[in-house]
Amino acid sequence: MNKKVEKELESVLAKIEEEIMQNNDDLLQFPQLPAKGITTERVLTELDNLQNLKHSDWINGKVSGAVYHGDVFPGVRKMEAEVVSMVLKIFNSPETGCGSTTSGGTESLLLTGLAARQYGKAYRGITQPEVIAPVTVHAGIEKACFYFGMKLHKVDLDPKTYQVDIKKVKRLINKNTVLLVGSAPNYPHGIIDDIESLSKLALKNNILLHVDACLGSFIVSFLEKSGVHGKGAIPLFDFRLPGVTSISCDTHKYGFAPKGSSIIMYRNSKIRECQYYVLSDWTGGMYGSPTLAGSRPGALMVGCWATLVNIGEEGYTKSCRDIVRTSMKLKYAIQGNEVLSKYLEVIGNPIGSVISFKVRDNVNDFSIYALGDLLGKKGWHFASLQNPAALHFALTRLTIPIIDELIGDIIESTEHLVEENEKHGDNKKKDVGDTAALYGVAGSVTTSGVADKVIIAFLDTLYKI
Ligand SMILES: *Cc1c(COP(=O)(O)O)cnc(C)c1O
């Protein structure tokens, strides 16, 4: 009986494949990034060819729903599959690797959380799932735990390296642990966790390990090729480490695709299946959906595909090299400039595109938020961090030509604050600016509920007309 069912299933699947996986010999094929990007004209011709793949007759209104105004399917399916395949390759996936496209890094993290919960339930009988992640992990992981009812253990950092403290991770692992998480790199400090050690822990304890490379994106994955750092300076963080079971990569960050595009990758399809939603007996027909959304925007996928094949491996390698050389310039300026090194300290040893810095521990009359506000007046938008109070800057291609101006403005603003202090005393206690004031309120324990209220009021404001 089983055999008969299996055979029938096989022939149904073959038919589905034949119908859905349209391709033809005239089309360019992109199982991996083209070494050299193809020209804009060629991308446009290829989009025309993809548009011409045989699709249902939606133009003449013969399709129920789905295309309320105008959209096309078979070409988009091919592009989506190729985008996933190209990104898997750059993260050194094994043959079994697979994934799906999502609307952004947060959705990728939600899905990896969901998959881990379901995987733990299906294969290890875990009903009270727990996740272990560094305090620096992206808020999206907390959101996943909040949405999917998992307990999150947040682990402190090693005070020297600012990587997650591996000993503490080890101590928190128990029979309910479904997922370990590390970042490559994290959002606050741009530091890559010790993924190699996490991989060993994951393997030893038979737990899934997610690497958040949403921000690392096409920077961290091209670091080796870029040649900016010596080989020994770049740790392993991708599927080459056997314990890594999933990786998220935001194509809409350093992949330069339009916003609303990220990839969640898995070591094998058994794990990916755990993120799928399947409802076979729905009155509306047999239903299945790979990600959180139902209907999804094909146009974004086309934008992502066109960007990837246009820039190509050579283009991404060059942009990684240019961006990281520039961010290293900022790092070395803070560490080496006479004024800056006296007051500021780079957090950890960032090797990618994000540099964060705080006030040196031995300086006590200097507020980093005041510095951020002062730089804001000069037009620079730094992100404000807390615990510890710090600023960070994620360098992009747009920052490259103005890096000297940026460094000059940080020096000038630092000098200005120091002078102000000498004239008027401690700028930490004074109402120096908006950010300083906001984090001053949020940081005091007695008023901690206030911070939540401020955030809620902000979110409400987004929808005011
Ligand atoms: C940006 C980012 C994400 C996801 O954020 P989205 O805004 O949802 O794309 C996840 N992790 C890190 C480290 C990030 O920087």
Coordinates of C-alpha atoms and ligand atoms in Angstrom, one line a residue:
M1 CA 0.0 0.0 0.0
N2 CA 2.8 2.4 1.0
K3 CA 4.6 1.7 -2.1
K4 CA 1.6 2.3 -4.3
V5 CA 1.0 5.7 -2.6
E6 CA 4.6 6.6 -3.0
K7 CA 4.5 5.8 -6.7
E8 CA 1.4 7.8 -7.2
L9 CA 2.8 10.7 -5.3
E10 CA 5.9 10.5 -7.4
S11 CA 4.0 10.9 -10.7
V12 CA 1.9 13.8 -9.3
L13 CA 5.1 15.5 -8.2
A14 CA 6.6 15.0 -11.6
K15 CA 3.6 16.6 -13.2
I16 CA 3.7 19.5 -10.9
E17 CA 7.4 20.0 -11.6
E18 CA 6.8 19.9 -15.3
E19 CA 4.1 22.5 -15.1
I20 CA 5.7 24.9 -12.7
M21 CA 9.3 24.6 -13.5
Q22 CA 9.2 26.1 -17.0
N23 CA 12.5 26.9 -18.4
N24 CA 14.0 26.9 -21.8
D25 CA 17.4 26.7 -23.5
D26 CA 17.2 30.3 -24.7
L27 CA 17.1 31.6 -21.2
L28 CA 20.2 32.5 -19.2
Q29 CA 20.7 30.3 -16.2
F30 CA 21.9 31.6 -12.8
P31 CA 22.5 28.8 -10.3
Q32 CA 25.2 31.1 -8.9
L33 CA 26.1 34.8 -9.2
P34 CA 27.6 35.5 -12.7
A35 CA 31.4 36.2 -12.3
K36 CA 30.9 39.5 -14.1
G37 CA 27.6 41.2 -13.9
I38 CA 25.5 41.3 -17.1
T39 CA 24.7 44.7 -18.6
T40 CA 21.5 46.6 -17.9
E41 CA 20.4 46.1 -21.5
R42 CA 20.9 42.4 -21.3
V43 CA 19.0 42.2 -18.0
L44 CA 16.1 44.0 -19.6
T45 CA 16.1 41.6 -22.6
E46 CA 16.2 38.7 -20.3
L47 CA 13.2 40.1 -18.3
D48 CA 11.3 40.2 -21.6
N49 CA 12.2 36.6 -22.3
L50 CA 11.1 35.5 -18.9
Q51 CA 7.9 37.5 -19.3
N52 CA 7.3 35.4 -22.5
L53 CA 7.4 32.0 -20.7
K54 CA 4.1 30.3 -21.2
H55 CA 1.8 31.5 -18.4
S56 CA -1.9 31.3 -17.7
D57 CA -4.0 33.6 -19.8
W58 CA -4.4 36.3 -17.1
I59 CA -4.2 39.1 -19.6
N60 CA -7.6 38.2 -21.0
G61 CA -9.1 37.9 -17.6
K62 CA -9.2 34.1 -17.6
V63 CA -7.6 33.6 -14.2
S64 CA -9.7 33.7 -11.0
G65 CA -8.4 36.4 -8.7
A66 CA -4.6 36.4 -8.1
V67 CA -3.8 39.0 -10.8
Y68 CA -6.1 41.9 -9.9
H69 CA -4.1 44.3 -12.1
G70 CA -1.2 42.6 -13.7
D71 CA 1.6 40.2 -12.7
V72 CA 3.3 37.1 -14.1
F73 CA 4.3 33.8 -12.6
P74 CA 6.6 31.3 -14.3
G75 CA 9.4 33.8 -14.9
V76 CA 9.2 35.1 -11.4
R77 CA 9.4 31.5 -10.0
K78 CA 12.6 30.9 -11.9
M79 CA 14.1 34.2 -10.7
E80 CA 13.2 33.4 -7.1
A81 CA 14.7 30.0 -7.2
E82 CA 17.9 31.4 -8.8
V83 CA 18.1 34.2 -6.2
V84 CA 18.0 31.6 -3.4
S85 CA 20.5 29.4 -5.2
M86 CA 23.0 32.3 -5.9
V87 CA 22.9 33.3 -2.2
L88 CA 23.3 29.7 -1.0
K89 CA 26.5 29.5 -3.1
I90 CA 28.0 32.6 -1.7
F91 CA 27.5 31.2 1.9
N92 CA 29.2 27.9 0.9
S93 CA 26.1 25.7 1.2
P94 CA 26.3 22.0 0.8
E95 CA 24.4 20.3 -2.1
T96 CA 21.5 19.7 0.3
G97 CA 21.1 23.4 1.0
C98 CA 17.9 25.2 0.3
G99 CA 15.9 28.2 1.4
S100 CA 13.2 30.8 0.6
T101 CA 12.9 34.4 -0.1
T102 CA 11.2 36.6 2.5
S103 CA 10.1 40.2 2.9
G104 CA 13.1 41.2 5.0
G105 CA 15.5 40.2 7.8
T106 CA 12.8 40.1 10.4
E107 CA 10.7 37.7 8.5
S108 CA 13.7 35.5 7.9
L109 CA 14.4 35.4 11.7
L110 CA 10.7 34.7 12.4
L111 CA 10.8 31.8 10.1
T112 CA 14.0 30.3 11.5
G113 CA 12.5 30.6 14.9
L114 CA 9.3 28.9 13.8
A115 CA 11.2 26.2 12.0
A116 CA 13.3 25.5 15.1
R117 CA 10.3 25.2 17.2
Q118 CA 8.5 22.8 14.9
Y119 CA 11.7 20.8 14.3
G120 CA 12.2 20.4 18.0
K121 CA 8.6 19.3 18.4
A122 CA 8.7 16.9 15.5
Y123 CA 12.1 15.3 16.0
R124 CA 12.8 15.7 19.7
G125 CA 9.4 15.9 21.3
I126 CA 10.1 19.3 22.8
T127 CA 6.9 21.1 24.0
Q128 CA 8.5 23.9 26.0
P129 CA 11.0 25.3 23.5
E130 CA 13.9 27.5 24.5
V131 CA 16.3 29.7 22.4
I132 CA 19.7 30.9 23.4
A133 CA 21.1 34.1 21.9
P134 CA 23.5 36.9 22.6
V135 CA 22.2 40.1 24.2
T136 CA 23.3 41.8 20.9
V137 CA 21.1 39.5 18.7
H138 CA 18.7 41.4 16.5
A139 CA 15.3 42.3 18.0
G140 CA 13.8 40.0 15.3
I141 CA 14.8 36.9 17.3
E142 CA 13.1 38.3 20.4
K143 CA 10.0 38.9 18.2
A144 CA 10.2 35.3 17.0
C145 CA 10.2 34.0 20.6
F146 CA 7.4 36.4 21.5
Y147 CA 5.2 35.4 18.5
F148 CA 5.9 31.6 18.7
G149 CA 5.8 31.2 22.4
M150 CA 9.4 30.3 23.1
K151 CA 11.6 31.2 26.1
L152 CA 14.6 33.3 25.2
H153 CA 17.8 33.2 27.2
K154 CA 19.9 36.3 26.4
V155 CA 23.6 35.7 27.0
D156 CA 26.2 38.4 28.0
L157 CA 29.2 39.2 26.0
D158 CA 32.8 38.5 26.7
P159 CA 33.9 42.0 27.9
K160 CA 37.1 41.9 25.9
T161 CA 35.9 40.7 22.5
Y162 CA 32.2 41.7 22.7
Q163 CA 31.4 38.3 21.2
V164 CA 28.8 36.1 23.0
D165 CA 30.3 34.4 26.1
I166 CA 30.5 30.8 24.9
K167 CA 30.8 29.4 28.5
K168 CA 27.6 31.0 29.4
V169 CA 25.8 29.7 26.3
K170 CA 27.0 26.2 27.2
R171 CA 25.6 26.5 30.8
L172 CA 22.2 27.5 29.5
I173 CA 21.7 24.5 27.1
N174 CA 19.2 22.0 28.4
K175 CA 16.8 19.4 27.1
N176 CA 14.3 22.1 25.9
T177 CA 16.8 24.1 23.8
V178 CA 15.7 24.1 20.2
L179 CA 18.0 26.8 18.8
L180 CA 21.3 28.6 19.3
V181 CA 21.8 31.9 17.6
G182 CA 24.9 33.9 16.7
S183 CA 25.4 37.0 14.5
A184 CA 27.8 37.6 11.6
P185 CA 27.9 40.4 12.4
N186 CA 25.5 41.8 15.0
Y187 CA 23.7 45.1 14.5
P188 CA 24.8 47.1 17.5
H189 CA 28.6 46.6 17.3
G190 CA 29.2 45.0 13.9
I191 CA 31.0 42.1 15.7
I192 CA 31.0 38.5 14.5
D193 CA 30.3 36.0 17.2
D194 CA 32.5 33.0 17.7
I195 CA 30.4 30.9 15.3
E196 CA 32.9 28.1 15.2
S197 CA 32.5 27.4 19.0
L198 CA 28.7 27.7 18.7
S199 CA 28.8 25.2 15.9
K200 CA 30.7 22.7 18.1
L201 CA 28.2 23.2 20.9
A202 CA 25.3 22.8 18.5
L203 CA 26.7 19.6 17.0
K204 CA 27.6 18.1 20.4
N205 CA 24.1 18.8 21.8
N206 CA 22.2 18.0 18.6
I207 CA 20.6 21.5 18.5
L208 CA 20.0 23.8 15.5
L209 CA 22.2 26.8 15.0
H210 CA 21.2 30.0 13.2
V211 CA 23.6 32.5 12.0
D212 CA 22.1 36.0 11.5
A213 CA 24.0 37.4 8.5
C214 CA 21.1 39.8 7.7
L215 CA 23.4 42.8 8.1
G216 CA 26.6 40.9 7.0
S217 CA 24.8 40.2 3.8
F218 CA 27.1 40.6 0.8
I219 CA 29.8 42.2 2.9
V220 CA 30.7 39.3 5.3
S221 CA 30.3 36.8 2.5
F222 CA 32.7 38.6 0.2
L223 CA 35.3 39.5 2.8
E224 CA 37.6 36.7 1.8
K225 CA 37.5 37.5 -1.9
S226 CA 37.9 41.2 -1.2
G227 CA 41.4 40.7 0.2
V228 CA 41.0 43.6 2.6
H229 CA 42.1 41.5 5.6
G230 CA 44.7 38.7 5.9
K231 CA 43.1 35.3 5.6
G232 CA 43.6 34.5 9.3
A233 CA 41.7 37.6 10.3
I234 CA 38.4 36.3 8.9
P235 CA 36.7 33.6 11.0
L236 CA 34.4 31.0 9.5
F237 CA 30.7 31.7 10.0
D238 CA 28.9 30.0 7.1
F239 CA 27.8 26.5 6.1
R240 CA 31.4 25.3 6.0
L241 CA 30.9 24.9 9.8
P242 CA 29.0 21.7 10.1
G243 CA 26.9 22.8 13.1
V244 CA 25.4 25.8 11.2
T245 CA 21.9 24.8 10.2
S246 CA 20.4 28.1 8.9
I247 CA 21.6 31.5 7.8
S248 CA 19.7 34.7 7.1
C249 CA 21.0 37.2 4.5
D250 CA 19.3 40.5 3.7
T251 CA 19.6 41.1 -0.1
H252 CA 18.0 44.5 0.6
K253 CA 21.0 45.6 2.6
Y254 CA 24.5 45.0 1.0
G255 CA 23.0 43.0 -1.9
F256 CA 21.6 46.5 -3.0
A257 CA 18.2 44.9 -3.9
P258 CA 15.0 47.0 -3.4
K259 CA 13.7 47.1 0.2
G260 CA 11.6 44.1 1.1
S261 CA 13.9 41.3 0.2
S262 CA 15.9 38.8 2.3
I263 CA 16.8 35.1 2.1
I264 CA 16.5 32.4 4.8
M265 CA 18.7 29.4 4.0
Y266 CA 18.8 25.9 5.6
R267 CA 21.3 23.1 5.5
N268 CA 18.6 20.7 4.3
S269 CA 15.0 20.6 3.2
K270 CA 13.9 18.6 6.3
I271 CA 14.5 21.8 8.4
R272 CA 13.0 24.1 5.8
E273 CA 9.8 22.0 5.7
C274 CA 9.3 23.0 9.3
Q275 CA 8.6 26.6 8.3
Y276 CA 6.0 25.7 5.8
Y277 CA 2.3 26.1 6.5
V278 CA 0.1 23.4 5.0
L279 CA -3.7 23.1 5.1
S280 CA -4.8 20.2 2.9
D281 CA -8.5 20.1 3.8
W282 CA -9.4 23.8 3.6
T283 CA -12.8 24.5 1.9
G284 CA -10.9 26.9 -0.3
G285 CA -8.8 24.1 -1.8
M286 CA -5.5 22.5 -0.9
Y287 CA -3.4 25.3 0.6
G288 CA 0.3 25.6 1.2
S289 CA 2.5 28.6 1.9
P290 CA 6.3 28.7 2.3
T291 CA 6.6 31.9 4.3
L292 CA 4.6 34.2 6.6
A293 CA 2.9 36.1 3.9
G294 CA 0.2 34.8 1.7
S295 CA 0.2 36.8 -1.6
R296 CA 3.7 38.1 -2.2
P297 CA 5.1 40.9 -4.4
G298 CA 6.7 39.4 -7.5
A299 CA 8.0 42.8 -8.6
L300 CA 10.3 42.9 -5.6
M301 CA 11.7 39.5 -6.6
V302 CA 12.4 40.7 -10.1
G303 CA 14.2 43.7 -8.7
C304 CA 16.3 41.5 -6.5
W305 CA 17.2 39.1 -9.3
A306 CA 18.0 41.9 -11.8
T307 CA 20.3 43.6 -9.2
L308 CA 22.2 40.4 -8.4
V309 CA 22.9 39.3 -12.0
N310 CA 23.7 42.9 -13.0
I311 CA 26.3 43.5 -10.2
G312 CA 27.7 39.9 -10.2
E313 CA 30.5 38.4 -8.2
E314 CA 33.1 40.9 -9.4
G315 CA 30.9 43.9 -8.6
Y316 CA 30.1 42.7 -5.1
T317 CA 33.7 41.9 -4.4
K318 CA 34.7 45.4 -5.4
S319 CA 31.9 47.1 -3.4
C320 CA 32.8 45.0 -0.3
R321 CA 36.5 46.0 -0.7
D322 CA 35.6 49.7 -1.1
I323 CA 33.2 49.7 1.8
V324 CA 35.3 47.8 4.2
R325 CA 38.5 49.7 3.4
T326 CA 36.5 52.9 4.2
S327 CA 35.1 51.5 7.5
M328 CA 38.6 50.4 8.5
K329 CA 39.7 54.0 7.9
L330 CA 37.1 55.1 10.4
K331 CA 38.1 52.4 12.9
Y332 CA 41.8 53.3 12.7
A333 CA 41.0 57.1 13.0
I334 CA 39.1 56.5 16.3
Q335 CA 41.9 54.3 17.5
G336 CA 44.8 56.4 16.3
N337 CA 43.8 60.1 16.2
E338 CA 45.1 62.0 19.1
V339 CA 41.9 63.6 20.2
L340 CA 39.6 60.7 19.4
S341 CA 41.7 58.0 21.0
K342 CA 41.8 60.0 24.2
Y343 CA 38.0 60.1 24.6
L344 CA 36.5 57.4 22.5
E345 CA 37.0 53.6 22.1
V346 CA 36.0 51.3 19.3
I347 CA 33.9 48.5 20.6
G348 CA 35.5 45.1 20.0
N349 CA 37.4 44.5 16.7
P350 CA 35.0 45.0 13.8
I351 CA 36.2 43.7 10.4
G352 CA 33.1 44.6 8.3
S353 CA 31.0 47.6 7.5
V354 CA 29.8 48.6 11.0
I355 CA 31.9 50.6 13.5
S356 CA 30.6 51.4 16.9
F357 CA 32.3 53.4 19.6
K358 CA 31.7 54.5 23.2
V359 CA 33.3 56.9 25.6
R360 CA 36.5 55.5 27.2
D361 CA 35.9 54.1 30.7
N362 CA 38.4 56.5 32.2
V363 CA 36.6 59.6 30.8
N364 CA 33.5 60.5 32.9
D365 CA 32.3 63.9 31.9
F366 CA 31.5 63.2 28.3
S367 CA 28.2 62.0 26.9
I368 CA 28.3 59.9 23.7
Y369 CA 24.7 60.8 23.0
A370 CA 25.6 64.5 23.2
L371 CA 28.3 63.7 20.6
G372 CA 25.7 62.0 18.4
D373 CA 23.3 65.0 18.7
L374 CA 26.1 67.4 17.7
L375 CA 27.0 65.2 14.7
G376 CA 23.3 65.2 13.9
K377 CA 23.4 69.0 13.6
K378 CA 26.1 68.5 11.0
G379 CA 23.8 66.2 9.1
W380 CA 25.2 62.8 10.2
H381 CA 22.8 60.2 11.4
F382 CA 24.5 57.8 13.8
A383 CA 22.5 55.0 15.5
S384 CA 22.3 55.3 19.3
L385 CA 23.0 52.2 21.3
Q386 CA 22.5 51.4 24.9
N387 CA 24.1 49.1 27.5
P388 CA 26.7 50.4 27.0
A389 CA 25.8 53.8 25.6
A390 CA 27.5 54.0 22.2
L391 CA 27.1 55.2 18.7
H392 CA 27.4 53.2 15.5
F393 CA 27.7 53.9 11.8
A394 CA 27.0 51.4 9.1
L395 CA 29.0 52.4 6.1
T396 CA 27.5 52.2 2.7
R397 CA 28.7 52.9 -0.8
L398 CA 27.4 56.4 -0.3
T399 CA 29.7 57.1 2.6
I400 CA 32.9 56.2 0.7
P401 CA 33.5 59.6 -1.0
I402 CA 32.8 61.5 2.2
I403 CA 34.8 59.5 4.8
D404 CA 37.4 62.2 5.4
E405 CA 34.6 64.7 6.1
L406 CA 33.0 62.2 8.5
I407 CA 36.2 61.7 10.4
G408 CA 36.9 65.4 10.5
D409 CA 33.4 66.2 11.8
I410 CA 33.8 63.6 14.6
I411 CA 37.1 65.1 15.6
E412 CA 35.7 68.6 15.5
S413 CA 32.5 67.7 17.5
T414 CA 34.6 65.9 20.1
E415 CA 36.9 68.8 20.5
H416 CA 33.8 71.1 20.8
L417 CA 32.3 69.0 23.5
V418 CA 35.5 68.9 25.5
E419 CA 35.8 72.7 25.3
E420 CA 32.2 73.1 26.4
N421 CA 32.8 70.9 29.3
E422 CA 35.8 73.0 30.4
K423 CA 33.6 76.1 30.2
H424 CA 30.4 74.9 31.7
G425 CA 31.1 71.6 33.4
D426 CA 29.9 68.0 32.8
N427 CA 27.8 67.7 29.6
K428 CA 26.5 64.3 30.8
K429 CA 24.1 65.9 33.3
K430 CA 23.0 68.8 31.1
D431 CA 20.1 68.7 28.6
V432 CA 22.3 68.7 25.6
G433 CA 20.0 67.2 23.0
D434 CA 17.1 65.0 22.1
T435 CA 18.9 61.7 22.1
A436 CA 20.7 62.4 25.2
A437 CA 17.5 63.3 26.9
L438 CA 15.6 60.3 25.5
Y439 CA 18.2 57.8 26.6
G440 CA 18.7 59.6 29.9
V441 CA 15.0 58.9 30.7
A442 CA 15.0 55.4 29.3
G443 CA 18.2 54.5 31.1
S444 CA 17.0 55.2 34.6
V445 CA 15.6 52.2 36.3
T446 CA 12.8 54.0 38.2
T447 CA 11.3 55.3 34.9
S448 CA 11.8 52.2 32.8
G449 CA 8.1 51.9 32.0
V450 CA 8.3 55.3 30.4
A451 CA 10.6 54.1 27.6
D452 CA 7.9 51.6 26.5
K453 CA 5.3 54.4 26.5
V454 CA 7.5 56.6 24.3
I455 CA 7.9 53.8 21.8
I456 CA 4.2 53.1 21.6
A457 CA 3.4 56.8 21.2
F458 CA 6.0 56.9 18.4
L459 CA 4.3 53.9 16.6
D460 CA 0.9 55.5 17.0
T461 CA 2.2 58.7 15.4
L462 CA 3.2 56.8 12.3
Y463 CA -0.5 56.4 11.4
K464 CA -1.7 59.9 12.3
I465 CA -3.0 62.0 9.5
Ligands
LIG1 C1 18.7 44.6 9.6 C2 18.9 43.4 10.5 C3 18.0 42.4 10.6 C4 16.6 42.4 10.0 O1 16.0 43.6 9.9 P1 14.9 44.0 8.8 O2 14.8 45.5 9.0 O3 13.7 43.2 9.1 O4 15.5 43.7 7.5 C5 18.3 41.3 11.3 N1 19.5 41.2 11.9 C6 20.5 42.1 11.8 C7 21.8 41.9 12.4 C8 20.2 43.3 11.1 O5 21.1 44.3 11.0

